[in-house]
mmCIF file of C-alpha atoms and ligand atoms in Angstrom:
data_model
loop_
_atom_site.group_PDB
_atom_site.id
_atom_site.type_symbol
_atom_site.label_atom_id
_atom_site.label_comp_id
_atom_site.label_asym_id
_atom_site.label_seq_id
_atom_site.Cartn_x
_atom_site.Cartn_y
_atom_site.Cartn_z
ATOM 1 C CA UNK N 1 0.000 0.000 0.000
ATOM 2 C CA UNK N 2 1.296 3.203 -0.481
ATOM 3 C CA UNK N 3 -0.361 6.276 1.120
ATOM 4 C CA UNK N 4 -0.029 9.411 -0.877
ATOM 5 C CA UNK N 5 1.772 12.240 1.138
ATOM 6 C CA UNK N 6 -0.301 14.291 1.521
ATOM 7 C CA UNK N 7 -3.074 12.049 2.998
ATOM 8 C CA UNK N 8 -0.286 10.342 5.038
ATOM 9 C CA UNK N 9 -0.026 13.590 6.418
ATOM 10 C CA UNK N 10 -3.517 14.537 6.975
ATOM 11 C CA UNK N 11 -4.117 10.986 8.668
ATOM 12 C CA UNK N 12 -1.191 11.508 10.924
ATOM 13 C CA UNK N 13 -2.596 14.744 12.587
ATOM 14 C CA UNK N 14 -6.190 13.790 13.062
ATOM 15 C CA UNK N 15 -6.974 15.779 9.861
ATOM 16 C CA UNK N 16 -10.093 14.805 7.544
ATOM 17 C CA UNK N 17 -9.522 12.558 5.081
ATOM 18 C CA UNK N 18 -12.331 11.216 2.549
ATOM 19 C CA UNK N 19 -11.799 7.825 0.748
ATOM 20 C CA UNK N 20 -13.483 7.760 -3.187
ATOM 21 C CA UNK N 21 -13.213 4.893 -5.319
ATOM 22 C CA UNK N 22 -12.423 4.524 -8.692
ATOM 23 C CA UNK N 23 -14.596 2.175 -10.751
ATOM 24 C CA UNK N 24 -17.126 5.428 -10.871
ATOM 25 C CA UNK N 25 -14.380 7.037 -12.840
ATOM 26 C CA UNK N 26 -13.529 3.881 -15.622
ATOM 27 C CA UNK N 27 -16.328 1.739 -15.833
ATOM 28 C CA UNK N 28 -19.375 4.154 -14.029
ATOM 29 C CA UNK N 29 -19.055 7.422 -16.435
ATOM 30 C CA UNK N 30 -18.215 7.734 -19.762
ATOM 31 C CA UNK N 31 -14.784 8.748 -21.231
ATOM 32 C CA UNK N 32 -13.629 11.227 -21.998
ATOM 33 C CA UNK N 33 -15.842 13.472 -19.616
ATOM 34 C CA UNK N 34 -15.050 11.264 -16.702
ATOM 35 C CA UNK N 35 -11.193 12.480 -16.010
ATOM 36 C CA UNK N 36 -12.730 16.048 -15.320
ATOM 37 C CA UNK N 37 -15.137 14.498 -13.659
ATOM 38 C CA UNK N 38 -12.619 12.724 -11.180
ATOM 39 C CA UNK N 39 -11.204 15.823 -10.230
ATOM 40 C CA UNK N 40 -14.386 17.798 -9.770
ATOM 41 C CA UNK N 41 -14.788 14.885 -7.240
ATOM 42 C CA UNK N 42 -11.611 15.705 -5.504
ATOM 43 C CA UNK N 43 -12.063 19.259 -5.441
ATOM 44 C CA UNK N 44 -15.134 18.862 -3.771
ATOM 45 C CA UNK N 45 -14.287 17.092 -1.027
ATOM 46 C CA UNK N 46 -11.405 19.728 -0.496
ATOM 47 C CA UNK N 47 -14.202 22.978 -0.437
ATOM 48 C CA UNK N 48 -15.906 21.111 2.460
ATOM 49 C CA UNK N 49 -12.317 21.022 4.316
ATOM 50 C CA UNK N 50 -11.116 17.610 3.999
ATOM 51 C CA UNK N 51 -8.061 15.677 1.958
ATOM 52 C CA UNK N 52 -8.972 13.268 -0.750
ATOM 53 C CA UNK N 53 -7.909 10.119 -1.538
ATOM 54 C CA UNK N 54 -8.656 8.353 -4.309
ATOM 55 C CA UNK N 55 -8.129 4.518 -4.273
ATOM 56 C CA UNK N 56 -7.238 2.270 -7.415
ATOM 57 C CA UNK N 57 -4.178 -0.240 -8.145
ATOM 58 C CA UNK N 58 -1.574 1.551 -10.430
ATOM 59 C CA UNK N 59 1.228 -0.946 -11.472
ATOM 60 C CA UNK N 60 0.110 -3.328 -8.848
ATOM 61 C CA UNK N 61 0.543 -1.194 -5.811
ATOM 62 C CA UNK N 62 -2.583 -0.562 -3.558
ATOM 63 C CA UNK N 63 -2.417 4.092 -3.641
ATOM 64 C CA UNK N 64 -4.484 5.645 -1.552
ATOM 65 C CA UNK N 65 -4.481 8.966 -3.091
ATOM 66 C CA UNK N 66 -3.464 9.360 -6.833
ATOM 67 C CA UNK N 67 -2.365 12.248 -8.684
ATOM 68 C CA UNK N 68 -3.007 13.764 -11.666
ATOM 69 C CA UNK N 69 -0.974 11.130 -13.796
ATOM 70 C CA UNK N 70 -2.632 7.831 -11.859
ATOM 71 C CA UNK N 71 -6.073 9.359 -12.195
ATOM 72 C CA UNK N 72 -5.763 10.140 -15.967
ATOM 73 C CA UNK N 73 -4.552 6.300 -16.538
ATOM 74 C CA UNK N 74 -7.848 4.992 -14.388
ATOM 75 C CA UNK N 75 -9.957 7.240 -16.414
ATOM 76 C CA UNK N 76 -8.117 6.433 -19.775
ATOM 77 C CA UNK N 77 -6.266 3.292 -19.810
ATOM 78 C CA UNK N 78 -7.549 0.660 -22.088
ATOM 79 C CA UNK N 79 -5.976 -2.194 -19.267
ATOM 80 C CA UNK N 80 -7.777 -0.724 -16.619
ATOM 81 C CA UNK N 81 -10.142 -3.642 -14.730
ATOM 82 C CA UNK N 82 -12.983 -3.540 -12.636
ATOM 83 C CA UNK N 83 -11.400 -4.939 -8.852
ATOM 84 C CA UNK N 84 -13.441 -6.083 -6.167
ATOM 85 C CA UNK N 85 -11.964 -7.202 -2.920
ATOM 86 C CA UNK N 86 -11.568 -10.733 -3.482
ATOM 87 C CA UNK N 87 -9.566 -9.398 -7.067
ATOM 88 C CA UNK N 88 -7.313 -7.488 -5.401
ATOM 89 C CA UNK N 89 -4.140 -9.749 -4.754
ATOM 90 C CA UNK N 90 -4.608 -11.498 -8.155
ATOM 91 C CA UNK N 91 -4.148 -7.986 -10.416
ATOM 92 C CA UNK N 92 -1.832 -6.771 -7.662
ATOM 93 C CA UNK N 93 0.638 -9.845 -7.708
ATOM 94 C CA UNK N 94 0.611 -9.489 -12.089
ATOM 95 C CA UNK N 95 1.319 -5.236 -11.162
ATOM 96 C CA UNK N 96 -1.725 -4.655 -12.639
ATOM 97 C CA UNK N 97 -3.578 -1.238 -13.319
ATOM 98 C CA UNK N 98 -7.359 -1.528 -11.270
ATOM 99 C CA UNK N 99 -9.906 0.390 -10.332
ATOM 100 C CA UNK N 100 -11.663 -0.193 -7.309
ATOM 101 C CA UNK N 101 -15.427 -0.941 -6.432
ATOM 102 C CA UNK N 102 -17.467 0.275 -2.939
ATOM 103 C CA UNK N 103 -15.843 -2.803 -1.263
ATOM 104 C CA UNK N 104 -12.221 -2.800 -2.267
ATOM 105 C CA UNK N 105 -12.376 0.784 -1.149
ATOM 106 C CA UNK N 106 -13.808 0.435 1.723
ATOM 107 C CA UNK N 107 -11.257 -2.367 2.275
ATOM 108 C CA UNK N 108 -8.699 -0.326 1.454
ATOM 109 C CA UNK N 109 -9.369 2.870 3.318
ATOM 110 C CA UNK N 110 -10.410 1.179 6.373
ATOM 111 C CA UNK N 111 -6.677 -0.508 6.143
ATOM 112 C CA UNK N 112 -5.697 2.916 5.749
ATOM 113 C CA UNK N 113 -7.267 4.355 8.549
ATOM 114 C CA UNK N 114 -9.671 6.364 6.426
ATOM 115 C CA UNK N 115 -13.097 6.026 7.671
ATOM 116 C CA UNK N 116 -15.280 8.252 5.531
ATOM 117 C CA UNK N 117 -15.759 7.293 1.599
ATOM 118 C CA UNK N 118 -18.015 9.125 -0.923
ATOM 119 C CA UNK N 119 -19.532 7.694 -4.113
ATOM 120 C CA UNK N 120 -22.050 7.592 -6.055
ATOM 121 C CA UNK N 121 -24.499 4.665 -5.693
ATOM 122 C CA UNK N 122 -23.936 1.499 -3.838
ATOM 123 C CA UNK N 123 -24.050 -1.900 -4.888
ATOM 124 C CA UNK N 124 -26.719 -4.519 -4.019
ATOM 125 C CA UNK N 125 -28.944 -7.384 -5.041
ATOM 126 C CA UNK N 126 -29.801 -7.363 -8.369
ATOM 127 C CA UNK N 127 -32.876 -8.536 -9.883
ATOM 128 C CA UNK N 128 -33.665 -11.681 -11.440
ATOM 129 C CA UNK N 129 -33.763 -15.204 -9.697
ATOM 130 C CA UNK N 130 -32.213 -17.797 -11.169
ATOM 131 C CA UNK N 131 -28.720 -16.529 -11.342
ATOM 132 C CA UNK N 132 -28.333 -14.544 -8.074
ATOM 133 C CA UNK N 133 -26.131 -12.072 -7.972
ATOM 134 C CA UNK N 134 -25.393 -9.996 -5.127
ATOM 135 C CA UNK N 135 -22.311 -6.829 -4.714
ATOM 136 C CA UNK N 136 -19.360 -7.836 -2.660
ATOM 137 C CA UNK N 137 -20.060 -4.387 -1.751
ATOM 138 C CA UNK N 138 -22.898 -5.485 0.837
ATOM 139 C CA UNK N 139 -20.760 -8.563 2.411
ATOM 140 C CA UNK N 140 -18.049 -6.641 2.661
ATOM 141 C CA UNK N 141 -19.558 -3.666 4.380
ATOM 142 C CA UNK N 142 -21.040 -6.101 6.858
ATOM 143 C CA UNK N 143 -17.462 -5.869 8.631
ATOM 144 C CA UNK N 144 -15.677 -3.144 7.309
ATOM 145 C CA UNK N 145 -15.355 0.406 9.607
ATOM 146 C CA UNK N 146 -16.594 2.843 7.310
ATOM 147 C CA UNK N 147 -19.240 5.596 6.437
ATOM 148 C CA UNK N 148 -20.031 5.593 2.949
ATOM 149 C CA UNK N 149 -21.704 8.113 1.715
ATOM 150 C CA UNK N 150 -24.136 7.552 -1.294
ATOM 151 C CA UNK N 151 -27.578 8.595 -3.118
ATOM 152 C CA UNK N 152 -29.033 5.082 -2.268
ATOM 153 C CA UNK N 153 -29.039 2.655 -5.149
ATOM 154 C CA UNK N 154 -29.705 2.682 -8.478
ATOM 155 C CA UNK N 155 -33.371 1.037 -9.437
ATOM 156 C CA UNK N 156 -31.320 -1.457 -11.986
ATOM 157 C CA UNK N 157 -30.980 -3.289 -8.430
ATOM 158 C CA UNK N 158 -34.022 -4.986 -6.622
ATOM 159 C CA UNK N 159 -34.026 -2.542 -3.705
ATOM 160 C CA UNK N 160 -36.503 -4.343 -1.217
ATOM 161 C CA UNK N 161 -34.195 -6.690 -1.151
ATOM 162 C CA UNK N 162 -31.028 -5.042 -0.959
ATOM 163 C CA UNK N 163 -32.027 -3.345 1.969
ATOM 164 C CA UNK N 164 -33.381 -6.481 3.641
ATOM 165 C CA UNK N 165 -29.475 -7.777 3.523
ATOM 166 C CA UNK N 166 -28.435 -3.720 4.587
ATOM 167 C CA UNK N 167 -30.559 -5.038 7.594
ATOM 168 C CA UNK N 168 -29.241 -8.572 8.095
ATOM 169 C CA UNK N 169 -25.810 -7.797 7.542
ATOM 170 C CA UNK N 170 -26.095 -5.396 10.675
ATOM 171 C CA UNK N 171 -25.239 -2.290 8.195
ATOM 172 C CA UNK N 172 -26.446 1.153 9.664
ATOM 173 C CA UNK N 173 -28.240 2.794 7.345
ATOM 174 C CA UNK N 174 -29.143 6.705 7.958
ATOM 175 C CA UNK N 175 -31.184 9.368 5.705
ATOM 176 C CA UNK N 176 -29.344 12.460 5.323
ATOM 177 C CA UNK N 177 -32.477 15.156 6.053
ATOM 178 C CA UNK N 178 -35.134 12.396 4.463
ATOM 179 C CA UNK N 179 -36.787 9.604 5.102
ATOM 180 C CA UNK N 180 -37.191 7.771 2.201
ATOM 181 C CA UNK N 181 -34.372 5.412 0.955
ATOM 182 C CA UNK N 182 -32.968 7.500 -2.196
ATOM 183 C CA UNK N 183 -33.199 5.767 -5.323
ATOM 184 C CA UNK N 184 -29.633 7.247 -6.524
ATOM 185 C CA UNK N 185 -31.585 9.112 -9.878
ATOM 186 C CA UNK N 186 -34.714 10.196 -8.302
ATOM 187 C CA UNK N 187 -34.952 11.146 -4.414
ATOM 188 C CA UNK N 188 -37.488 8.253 -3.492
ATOM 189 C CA UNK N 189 -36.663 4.580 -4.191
ATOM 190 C CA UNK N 190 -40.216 3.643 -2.988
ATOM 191 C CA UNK N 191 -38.830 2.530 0.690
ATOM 192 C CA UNK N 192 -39.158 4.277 3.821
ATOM 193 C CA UNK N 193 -35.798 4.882 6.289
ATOM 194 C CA UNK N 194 -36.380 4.444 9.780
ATOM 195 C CA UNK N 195 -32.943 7.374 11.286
ATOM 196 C CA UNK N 196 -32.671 10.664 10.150
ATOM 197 C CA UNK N 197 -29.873 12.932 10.767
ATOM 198 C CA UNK N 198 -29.783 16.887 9.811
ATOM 199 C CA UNK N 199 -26.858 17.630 10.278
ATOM 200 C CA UNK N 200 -22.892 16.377 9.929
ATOM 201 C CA UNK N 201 -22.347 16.633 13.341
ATOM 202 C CA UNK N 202 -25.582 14.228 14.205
ATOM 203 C CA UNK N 203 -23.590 11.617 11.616
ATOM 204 C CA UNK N 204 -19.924 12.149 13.621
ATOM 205 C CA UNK N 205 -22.213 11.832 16.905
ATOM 206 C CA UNK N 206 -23.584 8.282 15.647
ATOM 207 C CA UNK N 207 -20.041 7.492 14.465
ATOM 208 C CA UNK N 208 -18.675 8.248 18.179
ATOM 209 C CA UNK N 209 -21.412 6.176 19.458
ATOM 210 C CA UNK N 210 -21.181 3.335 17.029
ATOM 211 C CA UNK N 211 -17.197 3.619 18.779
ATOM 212 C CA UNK N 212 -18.841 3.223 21.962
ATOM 213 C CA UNK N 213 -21.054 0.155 21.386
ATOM 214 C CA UNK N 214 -18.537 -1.876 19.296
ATOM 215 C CA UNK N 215 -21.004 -1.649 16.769
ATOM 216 C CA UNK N 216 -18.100 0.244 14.726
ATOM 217 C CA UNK N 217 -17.109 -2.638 12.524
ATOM 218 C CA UNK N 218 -19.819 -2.397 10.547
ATOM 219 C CA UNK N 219 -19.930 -0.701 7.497
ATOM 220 C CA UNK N 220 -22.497 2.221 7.975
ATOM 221 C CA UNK N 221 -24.168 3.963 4.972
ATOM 222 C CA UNK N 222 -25.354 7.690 5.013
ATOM 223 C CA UNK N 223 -28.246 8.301 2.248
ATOM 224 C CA UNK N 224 -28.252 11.682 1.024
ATOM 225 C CA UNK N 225 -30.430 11.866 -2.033
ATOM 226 C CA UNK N 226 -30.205 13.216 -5.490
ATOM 227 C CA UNK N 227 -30.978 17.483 -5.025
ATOM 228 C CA UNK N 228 -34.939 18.216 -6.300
ATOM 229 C CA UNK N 229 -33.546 20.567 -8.925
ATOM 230 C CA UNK N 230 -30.921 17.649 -10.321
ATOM 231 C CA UNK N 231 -33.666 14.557 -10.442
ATOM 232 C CA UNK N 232 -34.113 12.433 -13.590
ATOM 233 C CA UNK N 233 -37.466 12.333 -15.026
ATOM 234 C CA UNK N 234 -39.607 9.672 -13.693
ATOM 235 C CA UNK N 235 -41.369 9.037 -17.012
ATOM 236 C CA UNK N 236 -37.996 8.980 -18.664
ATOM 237 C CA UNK N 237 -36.198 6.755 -15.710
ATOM 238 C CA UNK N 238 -39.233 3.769 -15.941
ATOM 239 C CA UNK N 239 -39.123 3.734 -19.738
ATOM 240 C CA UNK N 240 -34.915 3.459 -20.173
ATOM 241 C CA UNK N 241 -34.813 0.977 -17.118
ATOM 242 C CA UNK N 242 -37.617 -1.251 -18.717
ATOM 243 C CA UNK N 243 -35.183 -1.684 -21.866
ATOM 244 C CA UNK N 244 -32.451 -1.623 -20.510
ATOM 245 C CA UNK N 245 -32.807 -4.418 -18.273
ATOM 246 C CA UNK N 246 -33.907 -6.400 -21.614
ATOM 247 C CA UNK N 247 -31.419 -5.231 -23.605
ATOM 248 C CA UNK N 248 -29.225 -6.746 -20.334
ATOM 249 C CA UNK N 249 -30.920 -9.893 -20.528
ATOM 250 C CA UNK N 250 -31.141 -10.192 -24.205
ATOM 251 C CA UNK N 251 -27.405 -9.294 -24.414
ATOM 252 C CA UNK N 252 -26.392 -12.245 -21.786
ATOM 253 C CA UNK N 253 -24.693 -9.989 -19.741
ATOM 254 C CA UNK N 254 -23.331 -11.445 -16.545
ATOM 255 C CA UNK N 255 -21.332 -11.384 -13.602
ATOM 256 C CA UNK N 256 -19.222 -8.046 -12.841
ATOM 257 C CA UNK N 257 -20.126 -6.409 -16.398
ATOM 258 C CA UNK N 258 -23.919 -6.275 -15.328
ATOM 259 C CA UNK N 259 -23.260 -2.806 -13.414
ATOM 260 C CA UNK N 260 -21.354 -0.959 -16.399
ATOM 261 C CA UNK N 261 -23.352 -2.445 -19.123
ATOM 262 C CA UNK N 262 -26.388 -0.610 -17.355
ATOM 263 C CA UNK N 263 -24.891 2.323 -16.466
ATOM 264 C CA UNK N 264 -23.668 2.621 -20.118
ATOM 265 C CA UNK N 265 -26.979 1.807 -21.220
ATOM 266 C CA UNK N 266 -28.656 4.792 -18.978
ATOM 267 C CA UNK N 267 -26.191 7.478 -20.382
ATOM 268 C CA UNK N 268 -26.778 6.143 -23.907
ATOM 269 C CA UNK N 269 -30.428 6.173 -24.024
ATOM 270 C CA UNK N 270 -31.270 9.729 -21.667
ATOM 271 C CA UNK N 271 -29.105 11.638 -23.720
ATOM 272 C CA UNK N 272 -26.581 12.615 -20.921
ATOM 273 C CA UNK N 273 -29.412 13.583 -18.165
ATOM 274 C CA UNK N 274 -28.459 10.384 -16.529
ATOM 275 C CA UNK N 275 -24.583 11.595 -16.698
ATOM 276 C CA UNK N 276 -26.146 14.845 -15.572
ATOM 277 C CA UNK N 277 -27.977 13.580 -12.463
ATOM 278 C CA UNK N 278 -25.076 11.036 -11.697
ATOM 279 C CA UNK N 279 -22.498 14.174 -11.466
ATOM 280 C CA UNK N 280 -24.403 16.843 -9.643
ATOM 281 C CA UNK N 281 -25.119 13.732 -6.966
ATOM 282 C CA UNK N 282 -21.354 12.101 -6.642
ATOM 283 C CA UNK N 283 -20.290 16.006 -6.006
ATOM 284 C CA UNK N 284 -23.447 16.321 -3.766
ATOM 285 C CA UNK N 285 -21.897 13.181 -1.575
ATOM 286 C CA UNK N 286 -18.255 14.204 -1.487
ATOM 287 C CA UNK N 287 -19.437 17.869 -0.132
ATOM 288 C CA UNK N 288 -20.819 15.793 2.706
ATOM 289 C CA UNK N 289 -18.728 13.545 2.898
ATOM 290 C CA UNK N 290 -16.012 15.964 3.602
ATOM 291 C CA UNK N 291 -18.337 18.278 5.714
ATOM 292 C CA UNK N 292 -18.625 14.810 8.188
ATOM 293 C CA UNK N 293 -14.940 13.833 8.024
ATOM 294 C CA UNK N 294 -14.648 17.747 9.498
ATOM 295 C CA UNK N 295 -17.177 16.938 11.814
ATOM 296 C CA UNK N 296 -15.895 13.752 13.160
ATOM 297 C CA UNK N 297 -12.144 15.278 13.359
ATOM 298 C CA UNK N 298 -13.451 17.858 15.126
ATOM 299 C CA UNK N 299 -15.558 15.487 18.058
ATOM 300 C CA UNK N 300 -11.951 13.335 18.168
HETATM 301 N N1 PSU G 1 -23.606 1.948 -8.758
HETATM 302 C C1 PSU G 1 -23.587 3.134 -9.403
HETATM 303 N N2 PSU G 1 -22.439 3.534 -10.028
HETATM 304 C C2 PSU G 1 -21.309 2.768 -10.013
HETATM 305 C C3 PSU G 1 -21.337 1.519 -9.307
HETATM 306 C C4 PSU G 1 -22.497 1.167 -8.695
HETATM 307 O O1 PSU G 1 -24.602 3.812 -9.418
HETATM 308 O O2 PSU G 1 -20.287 3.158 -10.610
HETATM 309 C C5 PSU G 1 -20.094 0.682 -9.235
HETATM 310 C C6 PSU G 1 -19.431 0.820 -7.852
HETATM 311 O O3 PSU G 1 -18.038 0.734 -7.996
HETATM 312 C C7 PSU G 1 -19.961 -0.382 -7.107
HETATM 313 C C8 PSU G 1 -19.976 -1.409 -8.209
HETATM 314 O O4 PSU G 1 -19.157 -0.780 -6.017
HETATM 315 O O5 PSU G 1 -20.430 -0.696 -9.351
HETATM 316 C C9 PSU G 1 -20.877 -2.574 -7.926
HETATM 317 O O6 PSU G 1 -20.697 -3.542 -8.903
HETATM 318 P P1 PSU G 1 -21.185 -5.048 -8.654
HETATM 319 O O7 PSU G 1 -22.679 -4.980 -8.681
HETATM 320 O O8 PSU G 1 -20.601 -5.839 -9.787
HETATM 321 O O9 PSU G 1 -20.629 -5.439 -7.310
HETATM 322 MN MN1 MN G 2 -22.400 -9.274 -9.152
#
């Protein structure tokens, strides 16, 4: 692992530190928007006050924190895979280049002593029977020590369910000034929250207490939805997620490509308002993110 020096430094005197992950950047947002994108993502964490540090593999080595030159490759290098945790020593033992998903980040910053992350949408249990498939990014949240922020997740997913395993998995889950569970696009998946918080001090409160209890090891997600002014269409949102989870089907798709073949397959179809939406609510979540980190540095 190697810590960039800047968050080594931050880390080191109790500073604020946000962990973001980098499969949002190659395989969540299309090229060649999404290497501005990255650092919009960096710079705002920084205006709430805190240090980021992107996470990906770069020649093999774990980095938490890239600069400019190991965030262009993520976002432009044709090598680039898709890591989740149980990936990690297998591209990192060839020196691979890998970007890395909710879990691996999580597993990563938590290593790292980084326990606030920001992103987009999490992963969860998709639909469909037969072949389940369920993120690594809910298992491995179940004993990982950190706050992720997110705008819920994404309807492609079968949410009733996903937050059924949230529940089992003993995962915190807490509506940032709502409560309905955000469905990443539009503000309102359909399913009711049961904790609010209003403010970032309430979240570094719960974190203290979570300390407290031992009930820290758990991964704990903060749901802070999609801003009314930023929302995607509703009419527009049922009609490209009907086809698209055809065109999924129809297509074969499987496995770890499910995710980026229906992301891809949202930008494609809404014209960019999906990119839209997806950028104005990954900056949304690193402001707050970075506004908590703050927070929590502060209670220390
Ligand atoms: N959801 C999004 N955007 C994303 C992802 C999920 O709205 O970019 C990415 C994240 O990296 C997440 C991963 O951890 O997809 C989940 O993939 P899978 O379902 O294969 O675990
Ligand atoms: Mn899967």
């Amino acid at each position: 692992m190697l810590i960039h020096p800047e968050v080594a430094e931050a880390l080191a005197a109790g500073r604020a530190v946000v962990a973001l992950e980098s499969t949002i950047i190659s395989h969540g947002l299309p090229r060649p928007e999404n290497l501005r994108i990255a650092r919009e993502i960096e710079a705002a964490v920084r205006s709430s006050g805190a240090v980021p540090a992107t996470i990906a593999l770069v020649d093999g080595v774990a980095r938490i924190g890239l600069d400019d030159d190991a965030l262009a490759q993520i976002a432009g290098d044709d090598s680039v895979v898709k890591v989740s945790v149980r990936d990690l020593a297998s591209v990192a033992a060839r020196g691979g280049l890998g970007a890395t998903t909710v879990a691996s980040t999580a597993h990563l910053a938590a290593r790292a002593g980084i326990h606030i992350f920001a992103t987009g949408g999490l992963g969860g249990v998709h639909r469909g029977i037969e072949l389940y498939d369920e993120s690594a990014d809910l298992t491995t949240l179940s004993r990982t020590p950190v706050l992720v922020v997110c705008a819920g997740v994404k309807s492609i997913l079968n949410v009733g369910a996903t937050m059924e395993r949230l529940e089992s998995l003993n995962i915190g889950l807490l509506g940032y000034r709502t409560d309905r569970f955000p469905g990443f696009y539009l503000r309102d998946s359909g399913y009711g929250l049961y904790d609010t918080v209003t403010t970032p001090e309430e979240v570094a409160a719960v974190l203290h207490a979570r300390t407290e209890l031992g009930t820290d090891g758990y991964g704990l997600v903060l749901a802070n939805p999609i801003a009314e002014t930023d929302e995607l269409d509703r009419a527009l949102h049922d009609r490209v997620l009907t086809s698209g989870l055809a065109a999924a089907t129809a297509a074969g798709v499987t496995g770890k490509e499910v995710t980026p073949f229906l992301l891809a397959y949202f930008h494609e179809q809404t014209h960019g308002a999906s990119l839209t939406a997806n950028v104005a609510l990954v900056l949304s979540n690193a402001r707050l993110a970075g506004a908590v980190a703050v927070a929590y540095a502060a209670a220390a």
